[in-house]
Short mmCIF file of C-alpha atoms and ligand atoms in Angstrom, two decimals:
data_model
loop_
_atom_site.label_atom_id
_atom_site.label_comp_id
_atom_site.label_asym_id
_atom_site.label_seq_id
_atom_site.Cartn_x
_atom_site.Cartn_y
_atom_site.Cartn_z
CA MET A 1 20.44 -2.42 19.65
CA ARG A 2 19.64 1.07 19.38
CA PHE A 3 17.39 3.90 17.60
CA VAL A 4 17.39 6.89 16.90
CA ALA A 5 14.36 7.94 14.13
CA GLY A 6 12.46 10.58 12.78
CA ALA A 7 8.70 10.69 10.76
CA ALA A 8 7.42 13.61 8.45
CA THR A 9 4.16 12.43 7.03
CA ASP A 10 2.24 14.92 4.72
CA VAL A 11 -1.39 15.33 2.90
CA GLY A 12 0.75 15.55 -0.56
CA ARG A 13 -1.17 17.55 -3.09
CA VAL A 14 -4.40 16.28 -4.35
CA ARG A 15 -6.20 15.11 -1.88
CA ASP A 16 -7.90 17.10 1.56
CA ASP A 17 -7.51 15.04 4.10
CA ASN A 18 -4.16 13.02 5.40
CA GLU A 19 -4.99 9.35 6.01
CA ASP A 20 -2.15 8.10 7.02
CA ALA A 21 -0.05 8.27 11.15
CA TYR A 22 2.83 7.21 11.88
CA LEU A 23 3.90 5.74 15.54
CA VAL A 24 7.40 6.40 17.23
CA ASP A 25 8.01 4.98 20.21
CA LYS A 26 10.79 5.54 21.17
CA ARG A 27 10.56 3.21 24.75
CA LEU A 28 8.95 0.15 22.89
CA SER A 29 11.33 0.97 20.53
CA LEU A 30 8.11 0.64 18.20
CA PHE A 31 8.06 2.54 15.00
CA ALA A 32 5.05 1.63 12.93
CA VAL A 33 3.36 2.97 9.37
CA ALA A 34 -0.49 3.09 8.76
CA ASP A 35 -2.83 4.00 6.05
CA GLY A 36 -6.25 4.41 6.08
CA MET A 37 -8.82 3.84 3.68
CA GLY A 38 -12.23 4.19 3.87
CA GLY A 39 -14.80 7.87 3.07
CA HIS A 40 -15.94 10.32 4.85
CA ARG A 41 -12.30 10.37 7.05
CA ALA A 42 -12.91 6.24 7.59
CA GLY A 43 -9.48 6.14 7.27
CA GLU A 44 -7.75 8.37 9.39
CA VAL A 45 -9.89 6.71 12.31
CA ALA A 46 -9.35 3.73 11.48
CA SER A 47 -5.30 4.43 11.30
CA ALA A 48 -4.73 6.43 14.77
CA ALA A 49 -6.94 3.57 15.81
CA ALA A 50 -4.87 0.41 15.02
CA LEU A 51 -1.76 2.45 15.59
CA GLU A 52 -3.22 2.62 19.07
CA ALA A 53 -3.70 -0.92 19.13
CA LEU A 54 -0.40 -2.02 17.81
CA ARG A 55 1.12 -0.41 20.77
CA ALA A 56 -0.86 -0.93 23.81
CA SER A 57 -1.09 -5.03 22.25
CA ILE A 58 3.38 -4.57 22.16
CA ALA A 59 3.44 -2.22 25.52
CA SER A 60 1.65 -5.85 27.48
CA GLY A 61 4.74 -8.30 25.71
CA ASP A 62 2.55 -9.59 23.13
CA SER A 63 4.59 -10.58 19.51
CA ILE A 64 4.17 -7.82 16.84
CA ALA A 65 1.93 -10.30 14.63
CA ASP A 66 -0.55 -11.33 18.29
CA ALA A 67 -0.50 -7.27 17.96
CA ILE A 68 -1.23 -6.57 13.91
CA ARG A 69 -4.04 -9.35 14.52
CA ASN A 70 -4.95 -7.38 18.13
CA ALA A 71 -4.85 -3.98 15.96
CA ASN A 72 -7.42 -5.45 12.94
CA ALA A 73 -10.35 -6.59 15.74
CA ALA A 74 -9.45 -3.08 16.60
CA VAL A 75 -10.52 -1.45 13.58
CA LEU A 76 -12.90 -3.84 12.89
CA GLU A 77 -14.53 -3.38 17.09
CA LYS A 78 -14.15 0.62 16.08
CA ALA A 79 -16.23 -0.23 12.78
CA SER A 80 -18.96 -1.38 14.13
CA ASP A 81 -19.93 0.48 16.18
CA ASP A 82 -20.52 3.44 14.49
CA SER A 83 -22.31 3.06 10.64
CA GLU A 84 -20.31 6.56 8.93
CA LEU A 85 -17.01 3.85 9.47
CA MET A 86 -18.28 0.61 7.98
CA GLY A 87 -15.35 -0.58 5.47
CA MET A 88 -13.40 1.27 7.23
CA GLY A 89 -9.01 -0.44 6.94
CA THR A 90 -6.10 0.56 7.09
CA THR A 91 -2.17 -0.88 5.68
CA LEU A 92 0.36 -1.21 9.29
CA THR A 93 3.94 -2.12 8.79
CA ALA A 94 5.77 -2.64 12.21
CA VAL A 95 9.43 -3.36 13.29
CA VAL A 96 9.80 -4.51 17.21
CA PRO A 97 13.86 -5.46 18.25
CA GLY A 98 14.14 -9.16 16.86
CA SER A 99 16.64 -11.46 18.13
CA GLU A 100 20.07 -10.28 19.80
CA HIS A 101 20.69 -8.44 16.74
CA GLY A 102 18.08 -8.31 14.64
CA VAL A 103 14.67 -6.58 14.19
CA VAL A 104 10.88 -7.37 12.73
CA ILE A 105 9.04 -6.67 10.54
CA GLY A 106 4.83 -7.56 10.87
CA HIS A 107 3.40 -6.38 7.52
CA VAL A 108 -0.17 -6.07 6.18
CA GLY A 109 -1.26 -3.96 2.73
CA ASP A 110 1.00 -1.51 0.37
CA SER A 111 2.87 0.13 2.78
CA ARG A 112 6.42 -0.55 2.62
CA ALA A 113 10.14 -1.06 4.53
CA TYR A 114 13.81 -1.01 3.35
CA ILE A 115 16.61 -1.48 4.18
CA VAL A 116 20.01 0.53 3.49
CA HIS A 117 22.87 -1.86 3.69
CA ASP A 118 26.85 -0.56 2.68
CA GLY A 119 24.78 2.16 0.61
CA GLU A 120 22.76 -0.52 -0.99
CA LEU A 121 18.84 -0.73 -0.89
CA GLU A 122 17.19 -3.39 -0.12
CA GLN A 123 12.86 -3.70 -0.08
CA LEU A 124 11.74 -6.39 2.62
CA THR A 125 8.69 -6.02 2.18
CA ASP A 126 6.04 -7.36 -0.08
CA ASP A 127 2.64 -5.54 -1.45
CA HIS A 128 -0.01 -6.87 -0.82
CA SER A 129 -1.96 -4.85 -3.75
CA LEU A 130 -3.53 -6.20 -7.24
CA VAL A 131 -0.57 -5.43 -9.23
CA GLU A 132 2.01 -7.51 -7.58
CA GLU A 133 -0.39 -10.20 -7.77
CA LEU A 134 0.18 -9.35 -10.84
CA VAL A 135 3.65 -9.52 -11.15
CA ARG A 136 3.56 -12.51 -9.23
CA GLU A 137 2.03 -14.12 -12.19
CA GLY A 138 4.61 -12.92 -14.21
CA ARG A 139 2.07 -10.67 -16.33
CA LEU A 140 2.66 -7.88 -16.21
CA THR A 141 6.96 -6.60 -15.28
CA HIS A 142 8.32 -4.17 -12.12
CA GLU A 143 8.85 -1.24 -14.30
CA GLN A 144 5.40 -1.82 -15.41
CA ALA A 145 4.03 -2.43 -11.92
CA GLU A 146 5.59 0.80 -11.24
CA VAL A 147 3.79 3.34 -13.63
CA HIS A 148 0.38 1.03 -13.58
CA PRO A 149 -2.77 2.71 -12.47
CA GLN A 150 -4.31 0.15 -10.49
CA ARG A 151 -0.90 -0.43 -8.25
CA SER A 152 -2.87 1.90 -5.01
CA ILE A 153 -5.58 -1.16 -5.52
CA ILE A 154 -4.73 -3.12 -2.31
CA THR A 155 -5.49 -7.12 -1.50
CA ARG A 156 -5.26 -7.10 2.38
CA ALA A 157 -5.91 -4.52 4.86
CA LEU A 158 -6.70 -3.98 8.45
CA GLY A 159 -10.42 -4.22 9.35
CA ILE A 160 -11.44 -6.35 5.88
CA ASP A 161 -11.73 -10.04 8.04
CA ALA A 162 -10.90 -11.41 12.04
CA ALA A 163 -9.02 -13.64 9.64
CA LEU A 164 -5.55 -11.57 9.43
CA GLU A 165 -2.97 -12.99 7.71
CA VAL A 166 -0.44 -11.17 8.90
CA ASP A 167 3.15 -11.06 7.00
CA LEU A 168 6.87 -11.51 9.05
CA VAL A 169 10.21 -10.14 7.94
CA GLU A 170 12.31 -11.28 10.62
CA LEU A 171 16.41 -9.60 9.59
CA PRO A 172 19.49 -8.68 10.99
CA VAL A 173 20.40 -5.56 11.05
CA GLN A 174 24.08 -3.95 12.76
CA THR A 175 24.91 -0.57 13.27
CA GLY A 176 24.91 2.12 10.21
CA ASP A 177 21.93 0.41 8.93
CA ARG A 178 18.93 2.63 8.24
CA ILE A 179 15.32 1.53 7.38
CA LEU A 180 12.60 3.07 6.19
CA LEU A 181 9.06 2.41 6.87
CA CYS A 182 6.88 4.19 4.09
CA SER A 183 2.88 4.69 2.66
CA ASP A 184 2.57 4.06 -0.92
CA GLY A 185 1.94 7.84 -1.68
CA LEU A 186 5.91 7.55 -1.24
CA THR A 187 6.44 4.98 -2.97
CA ILE A 188 4.26 5.30 -6.28
CA MET A 189 5.62 9.05 -7.44
CA VAL A 190 9.09 8.29 -6.31
CA ARG A 191 11.53 5.59 -7.45
CA PRO A 192 13.75 3.66 -5.25
CA ALA A 193 16.92 4.32 -6.99
CA GLU A 194 16.10 8.45 -5.45
CA ILE A 195 14.91 7.36 -2.24
CA ALA A 196 18.16 5.33 -1.98
CA SER A 197 20.21 8.32 -2.78
CA ILE A 198 17.98 10.73 -0.08
CA LEU A 199 18.73 7.63 2.61
CA ARG A 200 22.19 8.13 1.78
CA ARG A 201 22.80 11.88 1.76
CA GLU A 202 21.30 12.89 4.71
CA ALA A 203 22.77 12.56 6.87
CA HIS A 204 19.70 12.16 10.23
CA PRO A 205 16.32 10.26 10.72
CA ALA A 206 14.46 13.36 10.35
CA GLN A 207 15.78 15.05 7.59
CA ALA A 208 15.94 11.80 5.44
CA ALA A 209 12.75 11.59 6.31
CA GLU A 210 11.39 14.61 5.24
CA ARG A 211 13.25 15.70 2.18
CA LEU A 212 11.50 11.98 1.13
CA ILE A 213 8.47 13.93 1.90
CA ASP A 214 9.48 16.78 -0.21
CA ALA A 215 10.47 14.25 -3.04
CA ALA A 216 7.01 12.66 -3.28
CA ASN A 217 5.04 15.94 -3.00
CA LYS A 218 7.76 17.33 -6.22
CA ALA A 219 6.49 14.75 -7.44
CA GLY A 220 2.74 15.68 -8.10
CA GLY A 221 2.06 14.80 -4.41
CA ASP A 222 -0.91 12.01 -5.70
CA ASP A 223 -1.71 10.88 -2.11
CA ASN A 224 -0.67 11.05 1.26
CA VAL A 225 2.82 10.79 1.87
CA THR A 226 4.94 9.17 5.33
CA ALA A 227 8.01 8.19 5.78
CA VAL A 228 10.15 6.67 9.04
CA VAL A 229 13.52 6.45 9.12
CA LEU A 230 14.95 4.24 11.80
CA ASP A 231 19.17 4.66 12.47
CA VAL A 232 20.66 1.67 13.58
CA VAL A 233 23.49 2.62 16.47
CA ASP A 234 25.93 1.71 19.00
CA VAL A 235 24.35 4.35 21.61
CA GLU A 236 21.96 6.56 22.47
CA PRO A 237 22.99 10.52 20.62
CA THR A 238 25.19 11.79 23.39
CA SER A 239 24.27 15.21 22.81
CA GLU A 240 21.19 16.59 24.30
CA ALA A 241 21.42 18.85 20.83
CA GLU A 242 20.52 15.56 18.76
CA GLY A 243 18.42 13.74 20.92
CA ALA A 244 16.32 16.93 21.06
CA VAL A 245 16.04 16.62 17.30
CA ALA A 246 15.21 13.03 16.84
CA ALA A 247 12.04 13.24 20.05
CA GLU A 248 10.88 16.05 18.49
CA ALA A 249 11.06 14.73 15.30
CA ALA A 250 9.85 11.66 16.24
CA THR A 251 6.01 13.20 17.95
CA ALA A 252 4.22 10.30 17.43
CA VAL A 253 1.20 10.75 15.89
CA LEU A 254 -0.97 9.16 19.27
CA ASP A 255 0.23 11.66 21.77
CA GLU A 256 -2.62 11.28 24.53
CA ALA A 257 -1.51 7.73 25.64
CA PRO A 258 -1.31 7.23 28.99
CA ASP A 259 2.33 6.16 29.86
CA ILE A 260 3.43 2.92 29.59
CA ASP A 261 5.83 0.61 31.75
CA GLU A 262 9.88 1.37 30.35
CA HIS A 263 10.20 -1.98 27.90
CA PRO A 264 14.54 -1.27 27.54
CA SER A 265 15.29 -0.95 24.20
CA THR A 266 16.72 -4.20 23.82
CA ALA A 267 12.35 -5.97 24.41
CA PRO A 268 12.12 -9.47 24.44
CA ALA A 269 11.59 -10.90 21.10
CA PRO A 270 8.87 -11.60 20.07
CA SER A 271 9.03 -16.24 19.59
CA GLU A 272 8.25 -17.14 16.70
CA PRO A 273 10.42 -16.35 13.84
CA GLU A 274 13.50 -18.81 14.31
CA PRO A 275 16.25 -16.20 14.29
CA ARG A 276 19.00 -17.32 11.02
CA ALA A 277 22.01 -16.03 9.45
CA PRO A 278 22.64 -13.86 6.65
CA ALA A 279 22.56 -15.79 3.76
CA GLY A 280 25.57 -14.57 0.68
CA ARG A 281 27.19 -11.90 0.82
CA ARG A 282 23.89 -9.72 -0.04
CA ARG A 283 21.47 -10.06 3.14
CA ARG A 284 17.95 -11.81 2.46
CA ALA A 285 15.38 -10.82 4.25
CA LEU A 286 14.58 -13.91 5.15
CA LYS A 287 10.47 -14.07 4.69
CA MET A 288 7.69 -15.78 6.89
CA ALA A 289 3.97 -16.24 5.70
CA LEU A 290 2.98 -16.88 9.12
CA ILE A 291 -0.52 -17.87 10.67
CA ALA A 292 -3.44 -20.29 9.40
CA LEU A 293 -5.21 -18.89 7.45
CA PRO A 294 -9.06 -19.80 8.15
CA VAL A 295 -10.03 -18.23 4.90
CA LEU A 296 -6.97 -20.05 2.95
CA VAL A 297 -8.51 -23.79 4.65
CA ILE A 298 -12.04 -22.76 3.98
CA LEU A 299 -10.49 -22.35 0.25
CA VAL A 300 -8.64 -25.52 -0.39
CA ILE A 301 -11.83 -27.35 1.12
CA ALA A 302 -13.59 -25.54 -1.54
CA PHE A 303 -11.95 -26.28 -4.19
CA VAL A 304 -11.58 -29.52 -3.77
CA ALA A 305 -15.00 -30.51 -3.24
CA VAL A 306 -17.13 -27.85 -5.03
CA GLY A 307 -17.13 -28.92 -8.89
CA TRP A 308 -15.69 -27.59 -11.70
CA TYR A 309 -18.44 -24.59 -12.12
CA ALA A 310 -18.53 -23.18 -8.10
CA ARG A 311 -14.42 -22.95 -9.07
CA ARG A 312 -14.61 -20.79 -12.70
CA THR A 313 -16.57 -18.67 -11.13
CA TYR A 314 -16.20 -15.53 -9.17
CA PHE A 315 -18.44 -12.57 -8.74
CA VAL A 316 -18.45 -8.70 -7.32
CA THR A 317 -20.51 -7.16 -4.17
CA PHE A 318 -20.14 -4.74 -1.92
CA ARG A 319 -19.15 -5.91 0.91
CA ASP A 320 -19.41 -3.61 4.01
CA ASP A 321 -20.16 -0.52 1.51
CA GLN A 322 -16.28 -1.90 0.41
CA VAL A 323 -16.00 -2.97 -3.12
CA THR A 324 -15.67 -7.39 -3.07
CA LEU A 325 -14.61 -9.70 -4.92
CA PHE A 326 -15.61 -13.66 -3.82
CA LYS A 327 -15.42 -16.66 -5.17
CA GLY A 328 -17.69 -19.29 -6.27
CA VAL A 329 -21.74 -18.63 -7.00
CA PRO A 330 -23.98 -15.86 -4.36
CA GLY A 331 -25.49 -17.19 -2.61
CA GLY A 332 -23.65 -20.58 -3.04
CA LEU A 333 -22.81 -24.20 -4.35
CA LEU A 334 -24.04 -27.48 -2.82
CA GLY A 335 -23.68 -26.21 0.64
CA TRP A 336 -20.55 -24.01 0.19
CA ASP A 337 -20.83 -20.43 0.86
CA PRO A 338 -18.81 -17.73 -1.74
CA THR A 339 -15.06 -17.16 -0.02
CA LEU A 340 -13.80 -13.69 0.38
CA GLU A 341 -10.60 -12.91 -2.45
CA LEU A 342 -10.11 -10.01 -2.70
CA THR A 343 -11.42 -6.39 -1.01
CA ILE A 344 -10.61 -2.89 -3.24
CA ASP A 345 -10.03 0.07 -2.24
CA LEU A 346 -13.43 1.29 -3.54
CA THR A 347 -16.07 2.28 -0.95
CA ARG A 348 -19.94 2.41 -2.87
CA ASP A 349 -19.95 5.91 -2.83
CA GLN A 350 -16.89 6.80 -4.80
CA LEU A 351 -19.06 5.41 -8.00
CA THR A 352 -21.53 6.54 -9.82
CA PRO A 353 -24.72 4.37 -9.95
CA ALA A 354 -24.18 3.13 -13.39
CA GLU A 355 -20.93 2.16 -11.74
CA ARG A 356 -22.71 0.47 -8.66
CA THR A 357 -25.06 -1.21 -10.91
CA PRO A 358 -22.46 -4.97 -11.54
CA PHE A 359 -22.00 -4.88 -7.83
CA GLU A 360 -25.18 -5.04 -6.91
CA ASP A 361 -26.16 -7.59 -9.56
CA GLU A 362 -23.51 -9.65 -8.48
CA ARG A 363 -22.33 -9.78 -11.48
CA ARG A 364 -20.37 -12.64 -12.21
CA PHE A 365 -16.78 -13.60 -13.96
CA GLY A 366 -15.56 -16.89 -15.43
CA SER A 367 -12.66 -16.30 -14.30
CA ARG A 368 -10.83 -14.56 -11.76
CA SER A 369 -8.61 -12.35 -14.28
CA GLU A 370 -11.23 -11.29 -15.78
CA ALA A 371 -12.79 -9.71 -12.52
CA VAL A 372 -9.73 -8.46 -11.76
CA THR A 373 -9.47 -7.16 -14.68
CA PHE A 374 -13.00 -5.96 -14.44
CA LEU A 375 -12.25 -4.48 -11.15
CA GLY A 376 -9.61 -1.89 -11.94
CA GLU A 377 -11.35 -0.47 -15.05
CA VAL A 378 -13.57 0.89 -11.95
CA ALA A 379 -10.84 1.74 -9.77
CA ASP A 380 -9.24 3.85 -13.23
CA GLU A 381 -12.36 5.16 -14.04
CA VAL A 382 -13.14 6.61 -10.15
CA GLU A 383 -9.16 7.54 -9.54
CA ALA A 384 -9.30 9.26 -12.86
CA ARG A 385 -12.37 11.78 -11.55
CA GLU A 386 -10.72 11.83 -8.24
CA ARG A 387 -7.68 12.92 -9.33
CA GLU A 388 -9.61 15.43 -11.90
CA LYS A 389 -12.10 16.44 -9.27
CA GLY A 390 -8.26 17.32 -6.96
CA ARG A 391 -6.89 19.16 -9.47
CA ASN A 392 -9.49 21.64 -10.26
CA GLN A 393 -9.75 22.79 -6.57
CA ARG A 394 -6.52 23.84 -6.49
CA GLU A 395 -5.28 26.31 -7.66
CA PRO A 396 -3.05 26.62 -11.04
CA ARG A 397 0.68 26.61 -9.17
CA GLU A 398 3.21 29.78 -10.40
CA GLY A 399 4.42 28.75 -14.14
CA GLY A 400 1.36 25.66 -13.90
CA ALA A 401 4.80 23.75 -14.47
CA THR A 402 3.17 20.90 -12.06
CA THR A 403 4.69 17.25 -13.22
CA THR A 404 2.92 13.81 -12.51
CA THR A 405 4.70 9.97 -12.48
CA VAL A 406 1.12 8.92 -13.18
CA ALA A 407 0.35 7.12 -16.04
CA SER A 408 -2.76 8.84 -18.20
MG1 LIG B 1 -1.51 6.04 0.06
#
């Protein structure tokens, strides 16, 4: 199986820095998107470090799940060396060849993978985000989630904890299929129907990636936006010109990376997932939550062992300056330590002194939803303030006709 790839990334129209990064490595047939977070440009460092470690790990023959865990370790290690980088993190969504006629997608965070098959767009990954949790709990509809002001808060990322749960999606593909990897800067601004229309319309992956970025910016460009588009083809492009376009558009973020052994594009498949046939006419991604989670085990043990009080109590705090929700009580109860529940893409320096107080005081909540609602309100305030700041720093555009899809 071979791919023709095109990719594009842009800072958007509100942010000052681009913390997104992508990786297109044709020799390894490795493609990835990472969306970094953290103050003082730490997000840029996190996304670049994750992709560099991912590539090195895949090049050494690791499975995609192991490579993402190695990338997590690399981000954690980098952050531990430098106080400016403490608390940085990144999403990571990557695709590699899988079994003979398939690919495997490894995924953490709220970047996404989609496939266009027979003209139909299908989302392949689940967002690890606050609103997606609320959708799964039945508290929000998908339509409400799409415009929810807290939709950029993620609940799983690289760089947060040494134990990392990686989602794996194994997917059979055939010639003519088109795969999209993108950061949330695309999906919060552009509805799936328009994404599908662009992916169907644009013949070349590089042009499709550019048009997707254009669409996000036209809708307001509230966030950094990145798209990697892959076409599944029978053979490599034969014309020199076409190959050159693909190569140029697919500039990897890691230009200085050393040469690595050439892998055939049908690289050995990661061994964990079992190949499976498509179910039904419209194929469904087979999603496998791999990995035993020490964190989950601890949660289960704690749930059984401690009393009602500890089970029902949550508290918010700063952990490495990152806004964090713990289950349990500060300092532990009956010897059981609190367990990490959520890490939010907000750092201490983004909060006003008044907003910091509940986190410094480790405010307790009687339920998860109460705590999540509180975190959402804080995030709303910060987001509104930062968006206002971003807009004020820009000249009014000609005609003043900027549009945004963000609910106020
Ligand atoms: Mg983003």
